[in-house]
Tab-separated table of C-alpha atoms in Angstrom:
chain	number	residue	atom	x	y	z
A	199	MET	CA	-0.015	0.123	0.347
A	200	GLY	CA	1.533	3.099	-0.989
A	201	ILE	CA	2.174	6.290	1.154
A	202	ALA	CA	-0.339	8.506	-0.304
A	203	SER	CA	-3.186	6.097	0.023
A	204	LEU	CA	-2.544	6.256	3.694
A	205	ILE	CA	-2.549	10.208	4.125
A	206	GLN	CA	-5.941	12.842	3.801
A	207	ASP	CA	-5.473	16.130	3.465
A	208	MET	CA	-8.014	17.727	5.765
A	209	GLY	CA	-7.700	21.350	5.280
A	210	ASP	CA	-5.997	24.007	7.224
A	211	GLN	CA	-2.515	22.250	6.740
A	212	VAL	CA	-3.931	19.373	8.844
A	213	TYR	CA	-3.085	16.086	7.381
A	214	ALA	CA	-4.558	12.709	8.685
A	215	ILE	CA	-2.385	9.516	8.751
A	216	ASP	CA	-3.552	5.635	9.161
A	217	THR	CA	-1.695	4.329	11.705
A	218	GLY	CA	-1.983	0.881	10.982
A	219	TYR	CA	-3.275	-0.028	14.714
A	220	VAL	CA	-5.090	-2.989	14.369
A	221	ARG	CA	-7.098	-2.500	11.198
A	222	PRO	CA	-7.653	0.521	8.824
A	223	GLY	CA	-9.051	3.545	9.589
A	224	MET	CA	-8.907	2.497	13.403
A	225	ALA	CA	-6.226	5.148	14.435
A	226	ALA	CA	-4.865	8.348	12.997
A	227	SER	CA	-2.058	10.521	13.651
A	228	HIS	CA	-2.284	14.312	12.655
A	229	LEU	CA	0.431	16.212	10.838
A	230	VAL	CA	0.116	19.899	11.447
A	231	VAL	CA	2.045	22.131	8.918
A	232	ASP	CA	2.578	25.723	9.199
A	233	ALA	CA	5.189	28.307	7.550
A	234	GLY	CA	7.538	25.222	6.828
A	235	ARG	CA	7.867	23.643	10.477
A	236	ALA	CA	5.728	20.521	11.620
A	237	ALA	CA	4.434	18.773	14.170
A	238	PHE	CA	2.666	15.282	14.753
A	239	ILE	CA	-0.277	15.064	17.384
A	240	ASP	CA	-0.125	11.303	18.481
A	241	THR	CA	1.765	8.928	16.787
A	242	GLY	CA	0.777	5.264	17.084
A	243	THR	CA	2.809	2.547	17.834
A	244	SER	CA	6.514	1.839	16.879
A	245	ASN	CA	5.092	-0.183	13.843
A	246	SER	CA	3.897	2.969	12.656
A	247	THR	CA	6.856	4.700	12.269
A	248	GLU	CA	7.763	4.299	8.769
A	249	ARG	CA	4.015	5.631	7.996
A	250	LEU	CA	4.695	8.781	9.504
A	251	LEU	CA	7.943	9.576	8.176
A	252	GLY	CA	6.713	8.971	4.784
A	253	ALA	CA	3.803	11.214	5.325
A	254	LEU	CA	6.484	13.948	6.264
A	255	GLU	CA	8.312	13.120	3.162
A	256	HIS	CA	5.314	13.243	0.858
A	257	VAL	CA	4.212	16.860	2.145
A	258	GLY	CA	7.436	17.828	1.054
A	259	LEU	CA	9.396	18.260	4.442
A	260	THR	CA	12.503	16.766	5.810
A	261	PRO	CA	12.472	15.336	9.384
A	262	LYS	CA	14.337	18.246	10.649
A	263	ALA	CA	11.539	20.556	10.211
A	264	VAL	CA	9.291	18.891	13.220
A	265	GLU	CA	9.401	20.871	16.139
A	266	TYR	CA	6.809	18.559	18.384
A	267	ILE	CA	5.470	15.255	18.943
A	268	LEU	CA	2.321	16.159	20.939
A	269	LEU	CA	0.867	13.249	22.701
A	270	THR	CA	-2.885	13.612	24.194
A	271	HIS	CA	-2.070	11.139	26.446
A	272	ILE	CA	0.388	8.222	27.012
A	273	HIS	CA	-1.966	5.206	25.695
A	274	LEU	CA	-0.050	2.862	23.655
A	275	ASP	CA	-2.145	3.671	20.451
A	276	HIS	CA	-1.604	7.124	21.027
A	277	ALA	CA	2.380	7.033	22.298
A	278	GLY	CA	3.937	3.851	21.944
A	279	GLY	CA	6.102	5.050	18.738
A	280	ALA	CA	6.738	8.219	20.072
A	281	GLY	CA	10.048	7.155	21.313
A	282	ARG	CA	11.124	5.462	18.160
A	283	LEU	CA	9.858	8.223	16.091
A	284	LEU	CA	11.905	10.856	17.872
A	285	GLN	CA	15.203	9.165	17.132
A	286	SER	CA	14.621	9.992	13.565
A	287	LEU	CA	13.552	13.510	14.213
A	288	PRO	CA	16.428	15.733	15.358
A	289	ASN	CA	15.061	18.995	16.397
A	290	ALA	CA	11.834	17.596	17.674
A	291	THR	CA	10.934	18.060	21.402
A	292	MET	CA	7.959	15.286	22.952
A	293	VAL	CA	5.311	17.237	24.484
A	294	VAL	CA	3.187	15.501	27.122
A	295	HIS	CA	0.860	16.166	30.295
A	296	PRO	CA	3.006	16.565	33.503
A	297	ARG	CA	1.492	13.098	34.816
A	298	GLY	CA	2.703	11.008	31.215
A	299	ALA	CA	6.127	12.833	31.224
A	300	PRO	CA	7.858	10.427	33.517
A	301	HIS	CA	6.739	7.376	32.120
A	302	MET	CA	7.687	8.208	28.595
A	303	ILE	CA	11.274	8.696	30.158
A	304	ASP	CA	10.976	5.562	31.966
A	305	PRO	CA	8.221	3.498	30.278
A	306	ALA	CA	8.491	0.447	32.377
A	307	ARG	CA	5.239	0.757	34.377
A	308	LEU	CA	3.542	1.901	30.922
A	309	ILE	CA	4.654	-1.492	29.525
A	310	LYS	CA	3.900	-3.620	32.156
A	311	GLY	CA	0.487	-2.248	33.003
A	312	THR	CA	-0.310	-2.846	28.736
A	313	LYS	CA	0.920	-5.972	29.080
A	314	ALA	CA	-1.193	-6.617	32.090
A	315	VAL	CA	-4.383	-5.947	29.619
A	316	TYR	CA	-3.254	-7.618	26.518
A	317	GLY	CA	-0.951	-10.159	27.336
A	318	GLU	CA	2.874	-10.751	26.376
A	319	ALA	CA	2.509	-11.983	22.700
A	320	GLU	CA	-0.414	-9.553	21.777
A	321	PHE	CA	1.711	-6.534	23.393
A	322	ARG	CA	4.469	-7.191	21.130
A	323	ARG	CA	2.540	-8.077	18.088
A	324	LEU	CA	0.579	-4.710	18.592
A	325	TYR	CA	3.031	-2.192	19.910
A	326	GLY	CA	6.824	-3.828	19.149
A	327	GLU	CA	9.531	-2.064	21.185
A	328	ILE	CA	9.360	1.256	23.469
A	329	PRO	CA	12.463	2.553	23.672
A	330	PRO	CA	12.819	5.311	26.678
A	331	VAL	CA	13.247	9.115	26.007
A	332	ARG	CA	16.040	11.369	26.982
A	333	ALA	CA	14.595	13.822	29.488
A	334	ASP	CA	16.070	16.528	28.017
A	335	ARG	CA	13.881	16.205	24.950
A	336	VAL	CA	10.600	15.761	27.113
A	337	ARG	CA	8.454	19.014	27.686
A	338	ALA	CA	5.439	19.077	30.198
A	339	VAL	CA	2.702	21.361	29.462
A	340	GLU	CA	0.369	22.996	32.220
A	341	ASP	CA	-3.117	23.729	31.601
A	342	GLY	CA	-3.633	26.819	29.523
A	343	GLU	CA	0.156	26.774	28.368
A	344	ARG	CA	0.740	27.703	24.855
A	345	LEU	CA	3.072	26.590	22.260
A	346	VAL	CA	3.846	28.354	19.013
A	347	LEU	CA	4.249	26.333	15.371
A	348	GLY	CA	5.391	28.634	12.746
A	349	GLU	CA	2.720	31.336	12.705
A	350	ARG	CA	0.165	29.158	14.604
A	351	GLN	CA	-0.585	29.021	18.286
A	352	LEU	CA	-1.522	25.640	19.966
A	353	ASP	CA	-2.994	26.000	23.403
A	354	PHE	CA	-3.190	23.316	25.913
A	355	ILE	CA	-6.006	22.122	28.092
A	356	HIS	CA	-6.002	19.268	30.163
A	357	THR	CA	-8.981	17.208	30.181
A	358	ARG	CA	-9.621	14.434	32.803
A	359	GLY	CA	-12.159	11.909	32.118
A	360	HIS	CA	-10.824	9.098	29.908
A	361	ALA	CA	-7.203	9.320	31.766
A	362	ASN	CA	-5.772	11.775	34.120
A	363	HIS	CA	-2.830	12.686	31.980
A	364	HIS	CA	-4.924	13.731	29.023
A	365	TYR	CA	-4.720	16.934	27.216
A	366	CYS	CA	-6.247	18.345	24.422
A	367	ILE	CA	-4.595	20.742	21.700
A	368	VAL	CA	-6.571	23.859	20.601
A	369	ASP	CA	-5.571	25.214	17.097
A	370	ALA	CA	-6.932	28.779	17.133
A	371	LYS	CA	-5.810	29.073	13.107
A	372	ALA	CA	-8.021	26.191	12.128
A	373	ASN	CA	-10.647	26.853	14.679
A	374	SER	CA	-10.355	23.342	15.642
A	375	ILE	CA	-9.441	20.994	18.403
A	376	PHE	CA	-7.229	17.751	18.785
A	377	SER	CA	-9.014	15.775	21.277
A	378	GLY	CA	-7.232	12.297	21.318
A	379	ASP	CA	-9.728	10.159	23.307
A	380	THR	CA	-11.537	12.872	25.255
A	381	PHE	CA	-14.438	13.447	22.489
A	382	GLY	CA	-14.796	10.076	22.088
A	383	VAL	CA	-14.632	7.371	19.184
A	384	SER	CA	-16.405	7.834	15.672
A	385	TYR	CA	-15.166	5.435	12.906
A	386	ARG	CA	-15.636	6.496	9.344
A	387	ASP	CA	-16.936	3.016	8.593
A	388	THR	CA	-20.279	3.955	10.871
A	389	ASP	CA	-21.305	6.902	8.876
A	390	THR	CA	-24.447	7.158	7.099
A	391	ARG	CA	-26.550	9.876	5.566
A	392	LEU	CA	-27.409	10.833	9.355
A	393	GLY	CA	-23.537	12.074	9.543
A	394	ALA	CA	-20.941	10.257	12.051
A	395	PHE	CA	-21.692	7.908	15.069
A	396	ILE	CA	-20.047	8.705	18.315
A	397	PHE	CA	-19.530	6.866	21.778
A	398	PRO	CA	-17.520	7.363	24.807
A	399	THR	CA	-14.065	5.381	25.399
A	400	THR	CA	-14.319	4.357	28.871
A	401	THR	CA	-11.066	2.212	28.760
A	402	PRO	CA	-8.977	1.247	31.896
A	403	VAL	CA	-7.895	2.928	34.323
A	404	ASP	CA	-8.953	6.443	35.310
A	405	PHE	CA	-12.317	6.590	33.429
A	406	ASP	CA	-14.358	9.070	35.704
A	407	PRO	CA	-17.720	9.896	34.439
A	408	GLU	CA	-18.216	13.467	36.123
A	409	ALA	CA	-14.881	14.538	34.583
A	410	ALA	CA	-15.510	12.924	31.281
A	411	HIS	CA	-18.881	15.111	31.078
A	412	ALA	CA	-16.920	18.307	32.153
A	413	SER	CA	-14.388	17.702	29.726
A	414	ILE	CA	-16.614	17.611	27.017
A	415	ASP	CA	-18.323	20.977	28.221
A	416	ARG	CA	-15.357	22.350	27.893
A	417	LEU	CA	-14.331	21.578	24.595
A	418	MET	CA	-17.844	22.688	23.467
A	419	SER	CA	-17.410	25.825	25.493
A	420	LEU	CA	-14.481	26.739	22.912
A	421	GLN	CA	-17.313	26.730	19.916
A	422	PRO	CA	-14.748	25.259	17.482
A	423	GLN	CA	-15.609	24.275	13.997
A	424	ALA	CA	-14.086	21.082	14.033
A	425	ILE	CA	-12.925	18.565	16.350
A	426	TYR	CA	-10.142	16.000	15.398
A	427	LEU	CA	-10.432	12.330	17.026
A	428	THR	CA	-7.523	9.793	17.108
A	429	HIS	CA	-10.127	7.513	16.162
A	430	TYR	CA	-11.003	8.453	13.764
A	431	SER	CA	-10.083	12.354	12.557
A	432	LYS	CA	-12.142	15.058	11.829
A	433	VAL	CA	-15.807	15.440	12.781
A	434	THR	CA	-18.086	18.390	12.875
A	435	GLU	CA	-22.203	18.579	13.879
A	436	LEU	CA	-20.366	18.804	16.864
A	437	GLU	CA	-23.531	20.132	19.114
A	438	ARG	CA	-25.230	16.643	17.826
A	439	LEU	CA	-22.353	14.604	18.657
A	440	ALA	CA	-21.465	16.716	22.033
A	441	ALA	CA	-25.298	15.995	23.118
A	442	ASP	CA	-24.935	11.911	21.827
A	443	LEU	CA	-21.628	11.390	23.868
A	444	HIS	CA	-23.394	12.922	27.015
A	445	ARG	CA	-26.284	10.335	26.623
A	446	HIS	CA	-24.269	8.087	26.084
A	447	LEU	CA	-21.691	8.463	28.822
A	448	ASP	CA	-25.134	7.983	30.809
A	449	GLU	CA	-26.019	4.997	29.465
A	450	PHE	CA	-22.809	3.106	29.658
A	451	VAL	CA	-22.591	4.184	33.521
A	452	ASN	CA	-26.268	2.926	34.110
A	453	ILE	CA	-24.975	-0.635	32.484
A	454	ALA	CA	-22.066	-0.801	34.798
A	455	ARG	CA	-24.059	-0.087	37.885
A	456	TYR	CA	-26.949	-2.321	36.725
A	457	CYS	CA	-24.035	-5.162	36.672
A	458	VAL	CA	-22.189	-4.333	39.647
A	459	ASP	CA	-23.291	-7.496	41.531
A	460	MET	CA	-23.509	-9.953	38.705
A	461	PRO	CA	-20.958	-12.756	38.778
A	462	ASP	CA	-18.531	-12.678	35.865
A	463	ARG	CA	-19.255	-8.592	35.944
A	464	MET	CA	-17.234	-7.672	33.229
A	465	GLN	CA	-18.524	-9.840	30.462
A	466	ASN	CA	-22.106	-8.891	31.734
A	467	ILE	CA	-21.189	-5.065	31.043
A	468	ALA	CA	-19.679	-5.861	27.882
A	469	ASP	CA	-22.834	-7.935	26.493
A	470	ARG	CA	-25.095	-5.366	27.358
A	471	LEU	CA	-22.876	-2.299	25.932
A	472	ARG	CA	-22.965	-4.342	22.817
A	473	ASP	CA	-26.815	-4.958	22.786
A	474	TYR	CA	-26.990	-1.077	23.641
A	475	LEU	CA	-24.384	0.213	20.699
A	476	TRP	CA	-26.416	-2.127	18.223
A	477	ARG	CA	-29.759	-0.433	18.903
A	478	GLU	CA	-28.085	3.068	18.691
A	479	LEU	CA	-26.256	2.048	15.269
A	480	ASN	CA	-29.820	0.837	14.012
A	481	LYS	CA	-31.415	4.203	14.978
A	482	HIS	CA	-28.346	5.840	12.900
A	483	GLU	CA	-29.655	3.778	9.894
A	484	PHE	CA	-26.388	1.897	9.900
A	485	GLU	CA	-26.904	-1.430	8.000
A	486	GLY	CA	-23.656	-3.545	8.746
A	487	ASN	CA	-24.304	-6.892	10.264
A	488	ASP	CA	-23.356	-8.235	13.348
A	489	ARG	CA	-20.215	-9.576	12.041
A	490	LEU	CA	-19.055	-6.092	10.403
A	491	ARG	CA	-20.005	-4.342	13.711
A	492	GLU	CA	-18.049	-6.700	15.711
A	493	ASP	CA	-14.954	-6.228	13.554
A	494	ILE	CA	-15.485	-2.220	13.931
A	495	LEU	CA	-16.461	-2.117	17.477
A	496	GLY	CA	-15.737	-5.313	19.237
A	497	ALA	CA	-12.337	-4.321	20.360
A	498	ASP	CA	-13.623	-1.202	21.882
A	499	ILE	CA	-16.704	-2.837	23.600
A	500	GLU	CA	-14.397	-4.800	25.144
A	501	LEU	CA	-11.996	-2.469	26.772
A	502	ASN	CA	-14.617	-0.164	28.020
A	503	ALA	CA	-16.203	-3.024	29.552
A	504	MET	CA	-12.865	-3.297	31.358
A	505	GLY	CA	-12.657	0.194	32.240
A	506	LEU	CA	-16.257	0.266	33.512
A	507	ASP	CA	-15.347	-2.506	35.771
A	508	VAL	CA	-12.365	-1.076	37.081
A	509	TRP	CA	-14.272	2.263	37.828
A	510	LEU	CA	-16.539	0.411	39.754
A	511	THR	CA	-14.350	-1.387	42.082
A	512	ARG	CA	-12.460	1.987	42.877
A	513	SER	CA	-16.194	3.636	43.491
A	514	ARG	CA	-17.138	0.927	45.525
A	515	ASN	CA	-13.624	0.970	47.184
A	516	THR	CA	-13.666	4.922	47.983
A	517	ARG	CA	-17.017	4.846	49.343
A	518	GLY	CA	-16.345	1.803	51.585
A	519	ALA	CA	-13.094	4.413	52.752
A	520	ALA	CA	-15.332	7.142	53.480
C-alpha cells in the first residue's frame, strides 16, 4: 500500500495519517504544518514510524522540520511509537501532560500495565519495542500553556475523564481541537446519511464519568468548528455529537451499575454495551450486519467494559473508605 493512500488532507494544513493500528481506519496521527514547520499529534505505535516519516516526505518536508511530537495522552495506541519516532527527528521535542512525562522517560510501568491488559504476545504484536526518551527531549505542559508552530498558536487544556494524563490541543488558526480520546470515538466506517456515529471511550484505568462530562463541556465552550479524534480524525456537527456523547456516557454508567453485583461482571457489562450500541447503530441507519459491527466495535466494547469494571471497583472502594 503506497503512502499516499494512507494520508488524507483535511484542510488547514492538517493531514490525517492512518497509523495501521489493528485495522485500517482505527487510529490516526495528525500532521500539522505551518510556515515550513511541523508537528505530529499522537504517533500510533512503533510499527507506525515508517508511515509517519513517509507522510512527512509526501508533504515535502524533512525530519528536521518537525518541532514537536504532541501526545494527547500516553496510552500506547496514541504514544507507543513516540520514542522510536523521536529518534528520527533531530529537532523535535516530545510534549506531554506532566503526569505522563515520567512514563515516557522510563516506560517500564507503562509497558507492564499494558501487558497486564493484553498479554505478552499481543503486546509485542501490537506495540513492538518502546524505547525510553531522554529527559531533555521531553517537555511537560500545564493547563492553559501555549506553544507556537510556525505562525500557529497551539493552546493546551487538561481534560480528565478518559485518562488523568490527558490534554487537548486548541488550534486557533483552524478553529479546531485535537481531542485524543476526550471527545470519544467515531469511525468513518459507521458514517451514514445521518452523519457521524460517536460513542465514549471508558477504557482502563482512569475513567471518571463526571470529569468526562465536564471535559466535553469545556471543549464545546470554545466553540470549535471541527474536532480531530485519534479514532478517527475530523468530525463536525459538534452540538449533536456532544449531546450523543453525554447521553451515551450516562447509559454506559447505568449499564455498569446494573451489573455491579453480577457474577462475571465484566462480561455482563460488555454484553449489555454491545446490545445498546447495536440499537443505537440501528437508529443511526447503519446497515452493517453483526459481524461487521463486531469487526468495527468489538475491541472497543471489550476495553470499555474493562474500564467500567475498574471504575465500579474504585467507586465501591472509595465509598467504603469514606
